[in-house]
């Protein structure tokens, strides 16, 4: 799976004294400052998803080019991203070769549901059932 990592955007509203220094925390760790370039009023923070956990990003402050505090909307200064563990995927099958009955496949997936199934049997036939 090649999912795009989420991004978080924090933006200054109504102030025109760029560049800005945004300061944020992630899971309560020490603050991280990010300085905008030119007249930019937005910073973008990558939110890696390679570890299963809940991540809380909090914008703690913004200062303008004169080092003055810029008002922030505290109702919009927190972003929570939950990354779930990747599922464990496997399958088993029963092949009654001599009985003339079709092979039965059984999915053995563990992890957070729900899952979509796409079976390709190599002979042109497919199934979207959990246990075809």
MMTF fields as JSON, N, C-alpha, C and O atoms, coordinates in Angstrom:
{
  "mmtfVersion": "1.0.0",
  "mmtfProducer": "UNKNOWN",
  "numBonds": 527,
  "numAtoms": 528,
  "numGroups": 132,
  "numChains": 1,
  "numModels": 1,
  "chainsPerModel": [1],
  "groupsPerChain": [132],
  "chainIdList": ["A"],
  "bondAtomList": [4, 2, 8, 6, 12, 10, 16, 14, 20, 18, 24, 22, 28, 26, 32, 30, 36, 34, 40, 38, 44, 42, 48, 46, 52, 50, 56, 54, 60, 58, 64, 62, 68, 66, 72, 70, 76, 74, 80, 78, 84, 82, 88, 86, 92, 90, 96, 94, 100, 98, 104, 102, 108, 106, 112, 110, 116, 114, 120, 118, 124, 122, 128, 126, 132, 130, 136, 134, 140, 138, 144, 142, 148, 146, 152, 150, 156, 154, 160, 158, 164, 162, 168, 166, 172, 170, 176, 174, 180, 178, 184, 182, 188, 186, 192, 190, 196, 194, 200, 198, 204, 202, 208, 206, 212, 210, 216, 214, 220, 218, 224, 222, 228, 226, 232, 230, 236, 234, 240, 238, 244, 242, 248, 246, 252, 250, 256, 254, 260, 258, 264, 262, 268, 266, 272, 270, 276, 274, 280, 278, 284, 282, 288, 286, 292, 290, 296, 294, 300, 298, 304, 302, 308, 306, 312, 310, 316, 314, 320, 318, 324, 322, 328, 326, 332, 330, 336, 334, 340, 338, 344, 342, 348, 346, 352, 350, 356, 354, 360, 358, 364, 362, 368, 366, 372, 370, 376, 374, 380, 378, 384, 382, 388, 386, 392, 390, 396, 394, 400, 398, 404, 402, 408, 406, 412, 410, 416, 414, 420, 418, 424, 422, 428, 426, 432, 430, 436, 434, 440, 438, 444, 442, 448, 446, 452, 450, 456, 454, 460, 458, 464, 462, 468, 466, 472, 470, 476, 474, 480, 478, 484, 482, 488, 486, 492, 490, 496, 494, 500, 498, 504, 502, 508, 506, 512, 510, 516, 514, 520, 518, 524, 522],
  "bondOrderList": [1, 1, 1, 1, 1, 1, 1, 1, 1, 1, 1, 1, 1, 1, 1, 1, 1, 1, 1, 1, 1, 1, 1, 1, 1, 1, 1, 1, 1, 1, 1, 1, 1, 1, 1, 1, 1, 1, 1, 1, 1, 1, 1, 1, 1, 1, 1, 1, 1, 1, 1, 1, 1, 1, 1, 1, 1, 1, 1, 1, 1, 1, 1, 1, 1, 1, 1, 1, 1, 1, 1, 1, 1, 1, 1, 1, 1, 1, 1, 1, 1, 1, 1, 1, 1, 1, 1, 1, 1, 1, 1, 1, 1, 1, 1, 1, 1, 1, 1, 1, 1, 1, 1, 1, 1, 1, 1, 1, 1, 1, 1, 1, 1, 1, 1, 1, 1, 1, 1, 1, 1, 1, 1, 1, 1, 1, 1, 1, 1, 1, 1],
  "groupList": [{"groupName": "UNK", "atomNameList": ["N", "CA", "C", "O"], "elementList": ["N", "C", "C", "O"], "formalChargeList": [0, 0, 0, 0], "bondAtomList": [1, 0, 2, 1, 3, 2], "bondOrderList": [1, 1, 2], "singleLetterCode": "X", "chemCompType": "L-PEPTIDE LINKING"}],
  "groupTypeList": [0, 0, 0, 0, 0, 0, 0, 0, 0, 0, 0, 0, 0, 0, 0, 0, 0, 0, 0, 0, 0, 0, 0, 0, 0, 0, 0, 0, 0, 0, 0, 0, 0, 0, 0, 0, 0, 0, 0, 0, 0, 0, 0, 0, 0, 0, 0, 0, 0, 0, 0, 0, 0, 0, 0, 0, 0, 0, 0, 0, 0, 0, 0, 0, 0, 0, 0, 0, 0, 0, 0, 0, 0, 0, 0, 0, 0, 0, 0, 0, 0, 0, 0, 0, 0, 0, 0, 0, 0, 0, 0, 0, 0, 0, 0, 0, 0, 0, 0, 0, 0, 0, 0, 0, 0, 0, 0, 0, 0, 0, 0, 0, 0, 0, 0, 0, 0, 0, 0, 0, 0, 0, 0, 0, 0, 0, 0, 0, 0, 0, 0, 0],
  "groupIdList": [1, 2, 3, 4, 5, 6, 7, 8, 9, 10, 11, 12, 13, 14, 15, 16, 17, 18, 19, 20, 21, 22, 23, 24, 25, 26, 27, 28, 29, 30, 31, 32, 33, 34, 35, 36, 37, 38, 39, 40, 41, 42, 43, 44, 45, 46, 47, 48, 49, 50, 51, 52, 53, 54, 55, 56, 57, 58, 59, 60, 61, 62, 63, 64, 65, 66, 67, 68, 69, 70, 71, 72, 73, 74, 75, 76, 77, 78, 79, 80, 81, 82, 83, 84, 85, 86, 87, 88, 89, 90, 91, 92, 93, 94, 95, 96, 97, 98, 99, 100, 101, 102, 103, 104, 105, 106, 107, 108, 109, 110, 111, 112, 113, 114, 115, 116, 117, 118, 119, 120, 121, 122, 123, 124, 125, 126, 127, 128, 129, 130, 131, 132],
  "secStructList": [7, 7, 7, 7, 7, 3, 3, 3, 3, 3, 3, 7, 7, 1, 7, 7, 7, 7, 1, 7, 3, 3, 3, 3, 3, 3, 6, 6, 7, 1, 7, 3, 3, 3, 3, 7, 7, 6, 6, 7, 7, 3, 3, 3, 3, 3, 3, 7, 7, 1, 1, 7, 3, 3, 3, 3, 3, 3, 3, 3, 3, 3, 3, 7, 6, 6, 1, 7, 5, 7, 7, 7, 7, 4, 4, 4, 1, 3, 3, 3, 3, 3, 3, 7, 7, 7, 7, 5, 7, 7, 3, 3, 3, 3, 7, 7, 6, 6, 6, 6, 7, 7, 7, 3, 3, 3, 3, 7, 7, 5, 1, 1, 1, 7, 7, 7, 7, 7, 3, 3, 7, 1, 1, 1, 7, 3, 3, 7, 1, 1, 7, 7],
  "xCoordList": [0.85, 0.0, 0.889, 1.814, 0.627, 1.404, 0.532, 0.327, 0.027, -0.828, 0.02, 1.161, -0.543, 0.129, 0.065, -0.989, 1.202, 1.213, 0.391, 0.41, -0.334, -1.121, -0.224, 0.899, -0.734, -0.037, -0.943, -2.169, -0.317, -1.028, -0.655, 0.52, -1.656, -1.387, -1.865, -3.01, -0.967, -1.307, -1.166, -0.212, -2.129, -2.17, -2.459, -3.265, -1.778, -2.046, -3.202, -3.234, -4.149, -5.286, -5.188, -5.019, -5.293, -5.464, -4.234, -4.332, -3.1, -1.896, -1.013, -0.966, -0.316, 0.513, 1.946, 2.515, 2.526, 3.898, 4.794, 5.477, 4.783, 5.597, 7.072, 7.375, 7.974, 7.761, 7.315, 7.456, 6.767, 6.236, 7.027, 7.583, 7.06, 7.629, 6.489, 5.932, 6.156, 5.132, 5.842, 6.936, 5.217, 5.758, 4.672, 3.535, 5.04, 4.061, 4.726, 5.95, 3.884, 4.379, 3.741, 2.692, 4.4, 3.865, 3.911, 4.985, 2.74, 2.609, 3.28, 3.849, 3.215, 3.732, 5.247, 5.784, 5.944, 7.404, 7.805, 6.947, 9.097, 9.517, 9.019, 8.817, 8.828, 8.297, 9.245, 10.467, 8.631, 9.369, 9.012, 7.844, 10.009, 9.724, 9.895, 10.777, 9.038, 9.137, 8.934, 7.945, 9.872, 9.806, 9.336, 9.835, 8.365, 7.881, 8.888, 9.791, 8.709, 9.569, 8.791, 7.609, 9.438, 8.803, 7.526, 7.508, 6.439, 5.144, 4.216, 3.026, 4.76, 3.934, 3.315, 3.931, 2.068, 1.341, 0.996, 0.273, 1.508, 1.14, 2.396, 3.383, 2.344, 3.365, 2.678, 1.506, 3.422, 2.924, 3.848, 5.068, 3.239, 3.992, 3.632, 2.454, 4.643, 4.407, 4.097, 4.72, 3.139, 2.765, 3.08, 2.235, 4.284, 4.661, 3.699, 3.146, 3.513, 2.569, 3.248, 2.585, 4.554, 5.27, 5.225, 5.736, 4.621, 4.487, 3.018, 2.394, 2.474, 1.082, 1.007, 1.687, 0.178, 0.021, -0.984, -1.449, -1.305, -2.1, -1.161, -0.455, -1.164, -0.268, -1.094, -2.043, -0.727, -1.421, -0.461, 0.57, -0.813, -0.042, -0.789, -1.982, -0.086, -0.717, 0.099, 1.293, -0.555, 0.072, 0.095, -0.955, 1.287, 1.399, 1.613, 1.404, 2.026, 2.214, 2.696, 3.22, 2.498, 2.981, 3.516, 2.878, 4.699, 5.27, 5.515, 5.865, 5.323, 5.549, 7.013, 7.838, 7.327, 8.715, 9.307, 10.528, 8.452, 8.907, 8.932, 9.13, 8.731, 8.709, 7.504, 7.533, 6.435, 5.188, 4.306, 4.274, 3.591, 2.658, 1.522, 1.01, 1.137, 0.006, -1.11, -0.877, -2.324, -3.461, -3.706, -3.657, -3.976, -4.335, -5.686, -6.038, -6.422, -7.728, -7.498, -7.207, -7.63, -7.324, -8.33, -8.086, -9.465, -10.408, -9.963, -10.529, -8.943, -8.458, -6.955, -6.322, -6.378, -4.923, -4.434, -3.236, -5.355, -4.972, -5.408, -6.538, -4.49, -4.782, -4.395, -3.288, -5.309, -5.039, -5.068, -6.029, -3.994, -3.888, -3.675, -2.762, -4.532, -4.399, -3.921, -4.534, -2.818, -2.245, -2.448, -1.951, -3.17, -3.396, -2.328, -1.71, -2.123, -1.135, -1.58, -2.774, -0.617, -0.92, -1.493, -1.087, -2.425, -2.986, -1.966, -1.049, -2.158, -1.4, -2.272, -3.39, -1.776, -2.587, -2.004, -0.8, -2.877, -2.489, -3.747, -4.849, -3.592, -4.754, -4.393, -3.224, -5.429, -5.279, -6.207, -7.078, -6.018, -6.912, -7.092, -6.235, -8.23, -8.539, -8.72, -9.542, -7.934, -7.985, -8.32, -7.454, -9.565, -9.996, -9.822, -10.8, -8.587, -8.241, -9.047, -9.456, -9.265, -9.922, -11.446, -12.117, -12.0, -13.458, -14.158, -15.372, -13.415, -14.031, -14.666, -15.294, -14.52, -15.084, -14.08, -12.875, -14.563, -13.657, -12.752, -13.101, -11.601, -10.693, -11.364, -11.972, -11.26, -11.834, -10.691, -9.756, -10.778, -9.78, -10.369, -11.559, -9.536, -9.987, -8.991, -7.797, -9.523, -8.727, -8.438, -9.328, -7.198, -6.832, -6.138, -4.911, -6.961, -6.459, -6.707, -7.781, -5.692, -5.886, -5.514, -4.577, -6.262, -6.045, -7.376, -8.418, -7.332, -8.561, -9.404, -8.912, -10.682, -11.554, -11.946, -11.651, -12.529, -13.007, -12.053, -11.271, -12.132, -11.225, -12.014, -13.142, -11.414, -11.955, -11.117, -9.902, -11.766, -11.074, -11.074, -12.091, -9.912, -9.784, -8.898, -7.676, -9.551, -8.839, -8.691, -9.649, -7.486, -7.228, -6.621, -5.526, -7.327, -6.928, -5.987, -5.609, -5.612, -4.628, -5.186, -4.453, -6.493, -7.103, -8.16, -8.986, -8.107, -9.093, -10.269, -11.051, -10.422, -11.54, -11.074, -9.918, -12.007, -11.729, -12.878, -13.928, -12.679, -13.73, -13.48, -12.336, -14.569, -14.465, -15.014, -15.177, -15.298, -15.766, -14.603, -13.446, -14.928, -13.884, -13.269, -12.048, -14.093, -13.63, -14.238, -15.236, -13.654, -14.232, -13.979, -14.402],
  "yCoordList": [-1.175, 0.0, 1.23, 1.328, 2.146, 3.375, 4.573, 5.45, 4.603, 5.712, 6.962, 6.88, 8.094, 9.361, 9.699, 9.588, 10.114, 10.51, 11.78, 12.664, 11.863, 13.078, 14.281, 14.148, 15.447, 16.694, 17.558, 17.502, 18.351, 19.268, 20.677, 20.983, 21.526, 22.918, 23.846, 23.768, 24.726, 25.783, 27.09, 27.276, 28.002, 29.232, 30.444, 30.385, 31.559, 32.849, 33.502, 33.498, 34.061, 34.763, 36.257, 36.636, 37.098, 38.531, 39.345, 40.572, 38.759, 39.509, 39.549, 38.577, 40.663, 40.782, 41.179, 42.053, 40.544, 40.841, 39.62, 39.217, 39.036, 37.853, 38.254, 39.428, 37.33, 35.906, 35.65, 36.497, 34.441, 34.05, 32.87, 32.064, 32.793, 31.627, 30.915, 31.417, 29.743, 28.894, 27.957, 27.465, 27.724, 26.777, 25.766, 26.131, 24.467, 23.419, 22.303, 22.179, 21.499, 20.311, 19.081, 19.157, 17.95, 16.659, 15.744, 15.445, 15.303, 14.423, 15.007, 14.27, 16.325, 16.965, 17.082, 17.517, 16.701, 16.808, 18.276, 19.132, 18.578, 19.986, 20.637, 19.979, 21.949, 22.71, 22.673, 22.641, 22.678, 22.716, 24.008, 24.227, 24.882, 26.105, 25.885, 25.144, 26.54, 26.505, 27.931, 28.574, 28.434, 29.801, 29.764, 28.98, 30.627, 30.712, 31.462, 32.13, 31.335, 32.014, 33.149, 32.995, 34.268, 35.384, 35.83, 36.105, 35.904, 36.35, 35.196, 35.404, 33.991, 32.835, 32.995, 33.516, 32.527, 32.555, 31.145, 30.975, 30.138, 28.744, 27.905, 28.077, 26.985, 25.951, 24.607, 24.43, 23.673, 22.313, 21.367, 21.405, 20.517, 19.546, 18.152, 17.801, 17.356, 15.967, 15.164, 15.36, 14.265, 13.403, 11.961, 11.285, 11.477, 10.117, 9.072, 9.228, 8.015, 6.963, 5.601, 4.571, 5.583, 4.316, 3.657, 2.55, 4.32, 3.771, 3.865, 4.919, 2.746, 2.755, 3.474, 3.099, 4.508, 5.29, 6.405, 6.569, 7.154, 8.367, 9.546, 9.623, 10.457, 11.603, 12.877, 13.091, 13.716, 14.979, 16.124, 16.274, 16.927, 18.102, 19.322, 19.475, 20.2, 21.396, 22.616, 22.7, 23.557, 24.841, 25.642, 25.991, 25.929, 26.605, 28.107, 28.838, 28.577, 30.011, 30.385, 29.56, 31.672, 32.233, 33.624, 34.409, 33.919, 35.264, 35.826, 35.096, 37.141, 37.776, 38.181, 37.875, 38.881, 39.251, 40.166, 40.244, 40.863, 41.749, 41.049, 41.692, 39.735, 38.91, 39.201, 38.934, 39.759, 39.986, 38.744, 38.077, 38.447, 37.321, 37.61, 38.727, 36.59, 36.667, 35.835, 34.711, 36.385, 35.653, 34.388, 34.391, 33.286, 32.035, 31.582, 31.846, 30.91, 30.374, 29.06, 28.036, 29.092, 27.897, 26.774, 25.642, 27.069, 25.987, 25.192, 24.142, 25.699, 25.032, 24.775, 24.62, 24.728, 24.603, 23.187, 22.973, 22.215, 20.843, 19.894, 19.961, 19.006, 17.987, 16.641, 16.48, 15.677, 14.337, 13.365, 13.323, 12.583, 11.583, 10.222, 10.043, 9.273, 7.921, 6.998, 6.912, 6.314, 5.368, 3.972, 3.669, 3.132, 1.764, 0.841, 1.134, -0.27, -1.249, -1.88, -2.014, -2.258, -2.955, -4.325, -4.941, -4.8, -6.13, -7.229, -7.033, -8.375, -9.572, -10.39, -10.761, -10.669, -11.308, -12.674, -12.815, -13.669, -15.014, -15.739, -15.2, -16.95, -17.749, -19.222, -19.604, -20.033, -21.49, -21.991, -21.258, -23.254, -23.813, -25.306, -25.981, -25.786, -27.208, -27.661, -27.125, -28.659, -29.162, -30.652, -31.481, -30.979, -32.374, -32.857, -33.014, -33.089, -33.37, -34.516, -34.448, -35.523, -36.705, -36.609, -37.38, -35.679, -35.635, -34.862, -34.979, -34.085, -33.288, -32.008, -31.287, -31.699, -30.458, -29.329, -29.573, -28.101, -26.96, -26.768, -27.142, -26.184, -25.812, -24.724, -23.814, -24.805, -23.789, -22.989, -23.559, -21.668, -20.777, -20.129, -19.814, -19.927, -19.285, -18.176, -18.414, -16.977, -15.811, -15.846, -16.129, -15.561, -15.446, -14.1, -13.999, -13.074, -11.714, -11.273, -11.494, -10.643, -10.032, -8.563, -8.19, -7.751, -6.311, -5.613, -6.237, -4.311, -3.527, -3.76, -3.593, -4.148, -4.322, -2.956, -1.991, -2.759, -3.805, -3.958, -3.059, -5.119, -5.42, -5.668, -6.158, -5.329, -5.683, -6.839, -6.876, -7.77, -8.961, -8.974, -8.71, -9.285, -9.457, -10.683, -10.63, -11.772, -13.019, -13.155, -12.947, -13.504, -13.788, -15.188, -15.404, -16.142, -17.546, -17.965, -19.134, -17.032, -17.333, -17.994, -18.219, -18.311, -18.944, -18.045, -18.487, -16.759, -15.804, -15.613, -14.682, -16.47, -16.301, -15.528, -15.618, -14.764, -13.93, -14.04, -14.6, -13.51, -13.461, -12.275, -11.888, -11.703, -10.649, -11.129, -10.331, -12.416, -12.988, -13.131, -13.246, -13.123, -13.295, -14.691, -14.835, -15.703, -17.105, -17.823, -18.529, -17.651, -18.27, -19.775, -20.439],
  "zCoordList": [0.0, 0.0, 0.0, 0.807, -0.874, -0.975, -0.654, -1.493, 0.555, 0.968, 1.188, 1.641, 0.867, 1.095, 2.573, 3.2, 3.13, 4.533, 4.703, 3.846, 5.819, 6.047, 6.297, 6.783, 5.958, 6.262, 7.12, 7.019, 7.958, 8.84, 8.409, 8.205, 8.271, 7.891, 8.999, 9.443, 9.437, 10.365, 9.597, 8.843, 9.794, 8.997, 9.867, 10.794, 9.548, 10.187, 9.448, 8.217, 10.186, 9.597, 9.91, 11.069, 8.893, 9.089, 9.437, 9.454, 9.712, 10.06, 8.808, 8.054, 8.585, 7.38, 7.709, 7.056, 8.712, 9.099, 8.948, 9.889, 7.75, 7.479, 7.429, 7.215, 7.615, 7.88, 9.319, 10.201, 9.521, 10.824, 11.375, 10.628, 12.689, 13.358, 14.067, 15.043, 13.562, 14.177, 15.153, 14.875, 16.275, 17.244, 17.557, 17.857, 17.482, 17.767, 18.571, 18.608, 19.21, 19.906, 19.277, 18.637, 19.476, 19.041, 20.255, 20.779, 20.698, 21.862, 23.102, 23.908, 23.254, 24.453, 24.521, 25.539, 23.456, 23.436, 23.317, 23.101, 23.455, 23.339, 22.055, 21.035, 22.139, 21.005, 19.812, 19.955, 18.628, 17.368, 16.65, 16.327, 16.388, 15.641, 14.14, 13.707, 13.353, 11.897, 11.405, 11.757, 10.585, 10.075, 8.622, 7.815, 8.302, 6.925, 6.059, 6.561, 4.752, 3.791, 3.132, 2.825, 2.918, 2.216, 2.885, 4.085, 2.1, 2.614, 3.002, 3.234, 3.07, 3.427, 4.805, 5.735, 4.906, 6.18, 6.65, 7.632, 5.954, 6.232, 6.41, 5.694, 7.385, 7.463, 7.246, 7.58, 6.684, 6.476, 7.223, 7.065, 8.042, 8.84, 8.344, 8.277, 7.997, 7.61, 8.86, 9.903, 8.755, 9.875, 9.488, 8.902, 9.806, 9.426, 9.979, 11.068, 9.216, 9.609, 9.715, 9.593, 9.939, 10.0, 11.382, 11.548, 12.377, 13.718, 14.124, 13.996, 14.616, 15.08, 16.423, 17.378, 16.485, 17.712, 17.432, 16.304, 18.453, 18.297, 18.507, 19.512, 17.548, 17.587, 17.713, 16.958, 18.67, 18.895, 18.595, 19.251, 17.599, 17.22, 17.733, 17.475, 18.467, 19.023, 18.615, 18.9, 17.947, 17.635, 18.934, 19.473, 19.429, 20.735, 20.613, 21.581, 19.447, 19.294, 17.906, 17.157, 17.584, 16.321, 16.626, 17.327, 16.088, 16.218, 14.823, 13.896, 14.691, 13.396, 13.256, 14.116, 12.149, 11.872, 12.937, 13.073, 13.7, 14.773, 16.128, 17.159, 16.125, 17.33, 18.229, 19.43, 17.621, 18.358, 18.246, 17.211, 19.337, 19.303, 18.334, 18.273, 17.579, 16.671, 17.289, 17.733, 17.317, 17.881, 17.08, 15.85, 17.813, 17.156, 17.686, 18.835, 16.85, 17.216, 17.955, 17.337, 19.281, 20.076, 19.862, 20.281, 19.212, 18.907, 17.681, 17.376, 16.976, 15.763, 15.816, 14.772, 17.006, 17.079, 17.379, 17.563, 17.428, 17.747, 16.634, 16.149, 16.236, 15.237, 15.838, 16.353, 15.771, 16.28, 15.106, 14.337, 14.982, 13.918, 14.577, 15.383, 14.22, 14.752, 13.637, 12.573, 13.904, 12.953, 13.534, 14.618, 12.821, 13.285, 12.718, 11.694, 13.397, 12.956, 11.638, 11.371, 10.835, 9.584, 9.923, 10.908, 9.122, 9.397, 9.061, 8.263, 9.69, 9.349, 8.415, 8.771, 7.235, 6.197, 5.848, 5.636, 5.792, 5.381, 4.908, 5.013, 4.389, 4.023, 4.103, 4.053, 4.229, 4.177, 3.088, 2.619, 2.68, 1.674, 1.917, 2.487, 1.466, 1.509, 0.068, -0.675, -0.305, -1.675, -1.625, -1.344, -1.895, -1.964, -3.397, -4.129, -3.79, -5.18, -5.784, -6.943, -5.03, -5.589, -5.571, -6.258, -4.8, -4.651, -5.756, -5.923, -6.5, -7.558, -7.044, -7.819, -5.745, -5.204, -5.387, -5.433, -5.492, -5.669, -4.444, -3.324, -4.692, -3.603, -2.789, -3.353, -1.454, -0.568, 0.057, 0.62, -0.049, 0.546, 1.786, 1.822, 2.811, 4.044, 4.404, 4.584, 4.499, 4.87, 6.368, 7.169, 6.74, 8.156, 8.346, 8.327, 8.529, 8.694, 10.126, 10.686, 10.706, 12.022, 11.911, 11.205, 12.614, 12.574, 12.614, 12.815, 12.422, 12.474, 11.229, 10.114, 11.402, 10.241, 9.707, 10.412, 8.632, 7.759, 6.594, 6.282, 5.955, 4.864, 3.595, 3.637, 2.47, 1.166, 0.638, 0.831, -0.022, -0.508, -2.026, -2.669, -2.586, -4.022, -4.241, -4.101, -4.585, -4.866, -6.373, -7.118, -6.823, -8.226, -8.268, -7.749, -8.884, -8.827, -9.953, -10.042, -10.8, -11.832, -13.081, -14.044, -13.075, -14.25, -14.883, -15.681, -14.497, -15.011, -14.088, -14.279, -13.085, -12.148, -10.916, -10.503, -10.342, -9.184, -8.193, -8.51, -7.0, -6.001, -5.081, -4.841, -4.57, -3.564, -2.221, -1.298, -2.109, -0.857, 0.125, -0.28, 1.422, 2.426, 2.34, 2.407, 2.194, 2.162, 0.947, 1.087, -0.219, -1.42, -1.474, -2.421]
}
